[in-house]
Coordinates of C-alpha atoms in Angstrom, one line a residue:
M23 CA -40.5 16.0 15.8
F24 CA -37.5 17.1 17.9
K25 CA -36.9 13.5 18.8
K26 CA -36.9 12.3 15.2
I27 CA -34.4 15.1 14.2
S28 CA -32.1 14.3 17.2
L29 CA -32.3 10.5 16.4
I30 CA -31.4 11.1 12.7
F31 CA -28.5 13.4 13.8
I32 CA -27.2 10.8 16.3
V33 CA -27.4 8.0 13.8
A34 CA -25.6 10.1 11.1
L35 CA -22.9 11.1 13.7
C36 CA -22.4 7.5 14.5
I37 CA -22.2 6.4 10.9
S38 CA -19.7 9.0 10.0
S39 CA -17.5 8.4 13.1
C40 CA -17.5 4.7 12.4
Q41 CA -16.4 5.0 8.9
K42 CA -12.7 4.2 8.2
D43 CA -10.6 7.2 7.4
T44 CA -9.4 6.4 3.9
K45 CA -7.1 9.3 3.7
Q46 CA -3.7 8.2 2.4
E47 CA -0.8 9.1 4.7
P48 CA 2.0 10.8 2.6
F49 CA 4.8 8.9 4.5
E50 CA 3.2 5.5 5.3
I51 CA 4.8 2.3 4.0
A52 CA 2.3 -0.6 3.5
S53 CA 1.8 -3.5 1.3
N54 CA 1.9 -2.3 -2.3
R55 CA 2.3 1.4 -1.2
V56 CA 5.0 3.8 -0.2
G57 CA 3.5 7.2 0.6
H58 CA 1.4 8.2 -2.5
L59 CA 3.1 5.6 -4.8
T60 CA 1.5 2.3 -5.3
N61 CA 2.6 -0.9 -7.2
T62 CA 0.4 0.4 -10.1
T63 CA 1.8 3.9 -10.3
K64 CA 3.0 4.8 -13.8
L65 CA 6.1 6.8 -14.5
Y66 CA 4.1 9.5 -16.2
Q67 CA 2.1 10.0 -13.0
L68 CA 5.2 11.0 -11.0
D69 CA 5.1 14.7 -12.1
S70 CA 1.6 15.1 -10.7
I71 CA 2.2 13.1 -7.5
Y72 CA 5.3 15.1 -6.8
S73 CA 4.2 18.4 -8.2
H74 CA 5.5 20.2 -5.2
D75 CA 8.7 18.3 -5.1
S76 CA 11.7 17.8 -7.4
I77 CA 12.2 14.8 -9.6
V78 CA 15.7 14.0 -11.0
K79 CA 15.8 11.3 -13.7
N80 CA 19.2 9.7 -14.1
T81 CA 18.9 8.0 -17.5
A82 CA 21.9 6.2 -18.7
K83 CA 23.1 7.3 -22.1
N84 CA 25.5 4.5 -22.5
K85 CA 24.4 1.2 -21.0
F86 CA 28.0 -0.1 -21.0
L87 CA 29.2 2.7 -18.7
S88 CA 26.3 3.0 -16.4
N89 CA 23.2 1.0 -15.6
S90 CA 21.4 3.6 -13.8
D91 CA 17.9 4.5 -14.8
E92 CA 17.1 5.8 -11.3
I93 CA 14.6 8.6 -10.5
E94 CA 15.4 10.5 -7.4
I95 CA 12.7 12.3 -5.5
Y96 CA 13.6 15.4 -3.5
E97 CA 11.6 17.8 -1.3
K98 CA 11.7 21.4 -2.5
G99 CA 14.1 22.1 0.5
G100 CA 16.6 19.6 -1.0
V101 CA 16.0 16.6 1.3
K102 CA 16.3 13.3 -0.7
L103 CA 13.2 11.2 -0.1
L104 CA 13.2 8.2 -2.3
I105 CA 15.1 6.6 -5.2
L106 CA 12.9 4.8 -7.7
Q107 CA 14.0 2.1 -10.2
P108 CA 11.4 1.7 -13.0
R109 CA 10.8 -1.5 -14.8
E110 CA 11.3 0.1 -18.2
A111 CA 12.9 3.5 -18.0
S112 CA 12.2 4.5 -21.5
D113 CA 8.5 3.7 -21.2
S114 CA 6.3 6.3 -19.5
T115 CA 3.6 3.8 -18.9
S116 CA 6.0 1.5 -17.0
T117 CA 5.5 1.0 -13.3
I118 CA 8.1 1.1 -10.5
A119 CA 10.1 -2.0 -9.8
S120 CA 11.8 -0.9 -6.5
I121 CA 12.0 2.0 -4.1
Q122 CA 14.9 2.9 -1.9
V123 CA 13.4 4.6 1.1
L124 CA 15.8 7.3 2.4
D125 CA 13.7 9.7 4.5
P126 CA 13.0 8.6 8.0
R127 CA 9.5 10.0 7.9
Y128 CA 8.6 7.1 5.7
Q129 CA 7.6 4.3 8.0
T130 CA 5.3 1.4 8.4
V131 CA 2.4 1.4 10.9
S132 CA 4.7 -0.2 13.5
G133 CA 7.3 2.5 13.1
L134 CA 9.9 0.7 11.0
S135 CA 11.8 3.3 9.0
P136 CA 15.2 3.7 7.3
E137 CA 16.6 5.0 10.6
G138 CA 15.5 1.9 12.5
Y139 CA 17.2 -1.0 14.2
F140 CA 17.0 -4.8 13.7
T141 CA 14.8 -5.0 16.8
D142 CA 12.1 -3.0 14.9
I143 CA 12.1 -5.7 12.3
K144 CA 12.3 -8.7 14.6
K145 CA 9.5 -7.4 17.1
N146 CA 6.9 -6.5 14.3
Y147 CA 7.5 -8.7 11.2
K148 CA 8.0 -12.2 10.2
I149 CA 11.4 -12.5 8.5
S150 CA 11.1 -14.5 5.3
K151 CA 14.9 -15.1 4.8
I152 CA 18.3 -13.6 5.4
N153 CA 21.0 -13.5 2.7
N154 CA 24.6 -13.2 3.5
T155 CA 26.3 -11.0 1.0
L156 CA 29.9 -9.5 0.9
S157 CA 29.0 -6.4 2.9
A158 CA 25.6 -6.9 4.4
A159 CA 23.0 -9.1 5.9
V160 CA 19.9 -8.7 3.6
I161 CA 16.7 -9.3 5.5
F162 CA 13.5 -10.0 3.5
V163 CA 10.1 -9.1 4.9
D164 CA 7.5 -10.4 2.5
S165 CA 4.5 -8.8 4.2
I166 CA 5.6 -5.3 3.2
Q167 CA 7.6 -6.4 0.2
A168 CA 10.9 -5.0 1.8
Y169 CA 14.4 -6.0 1.9
I170 CA 16.5 -4.4 4.5
A171 CA 20.3 -4.4 4.5
I172 CA 22.3 -4.3 7.7
D173 CA 26.0 -3.6 7.4
K174 CA 28.2 -6.5 8.4
K175 CA 30.1 -4.1 10.6
E176 CA 27.0 -4.4 12.9
L177 CA 27.4 -8.3 13.0
P178 CA 29.5 -10.6 15.1
S179 CA 33.0 -11.0 13.7
E180 CA 32.5 -14.5 12.4
F181 CA 30.2 -13.1 9.6
K182 CA 32.2 -10.2 8.5
F183 CA 34.5 -11.9 6.0
N184 CA 32.5 -15.1 5.2
T185 CA 29.6 -15.2 2.9
D186 CA 29.2 -19.0 3.3
I187 CA 27.9 -18.9 6.8
K188 CA 24.1 -18.8 7.2
I189 CA 23.1 -15.8 9.2
E190 CA 20.2 -16.5 11.7
A191 CA 18.1 -13.7 13.1
S192 CA 19.2 -14.7 16.6
K193 CA 22.8 -13.8 15.6
I194 CA 21.9 -10.2 14.6
P195 CA 22.2 -7.8 17.5
D196 CA 18.9 -5.9 18.3
S197 CA 21.0 -2.7 18.1
A198 CA 22.1 -3.3 14.5
K199 CA 21.2 -0.2 12.5
I200 CA 19.5 -0.4 9.2
K201 CA 21.8 0.5 6.3
H202 CA 19.4 0.3 3.3
F203 CA 15.6 0.0 3.3
L204 CA 14.1 -1.1 -0.1
I205 CA 10.8 -2.1 -1.4
S206 CA 10.5 -4.3 -4.2
W207 CA 7.2 -4.8 -6.2
D208 CA 6.5 -7.8 -8.4
E209 CA 5.4 -7.0 -11.9
N210 CA 1.6 -6.5 -12.1

């Protein structure tokens, strides 16, 4: 009898230890997820998701003067975590179109965060493309739906004042700091 109980206990222990931990990490960035937000999160759900934090909705009263429908998420202590851009600001059932990640605690499994460097991108992700804009090199990483800006001040001088030159990953210094870390979700 003791052998049967021991065997059942051992099997139950093995099964419970082998199960994948499905607990969602509050600061993990993954495909279709940033912390507790997913690509299907509705605007009306933000109040319950961030019930212990502060939400500031910057709705533009006059679309000609401002085009900002951003939603800023702050910790209770005042640390700004995220800036959300909804698809339709006036629709509470709308989903989130993009997220600017500000707090360095938000990071991917490989450790890429807003305080990272180009080497963190290059070593861990396939770069889909790089756009040359007036003030930044914008690096697209499709696997995590991210676009990451690196200030042109971090690049060789030939790129600083010319948007016509194609920027290759090999021309970006490993030590180039991330300026902006954004996640963009396609419409569901």
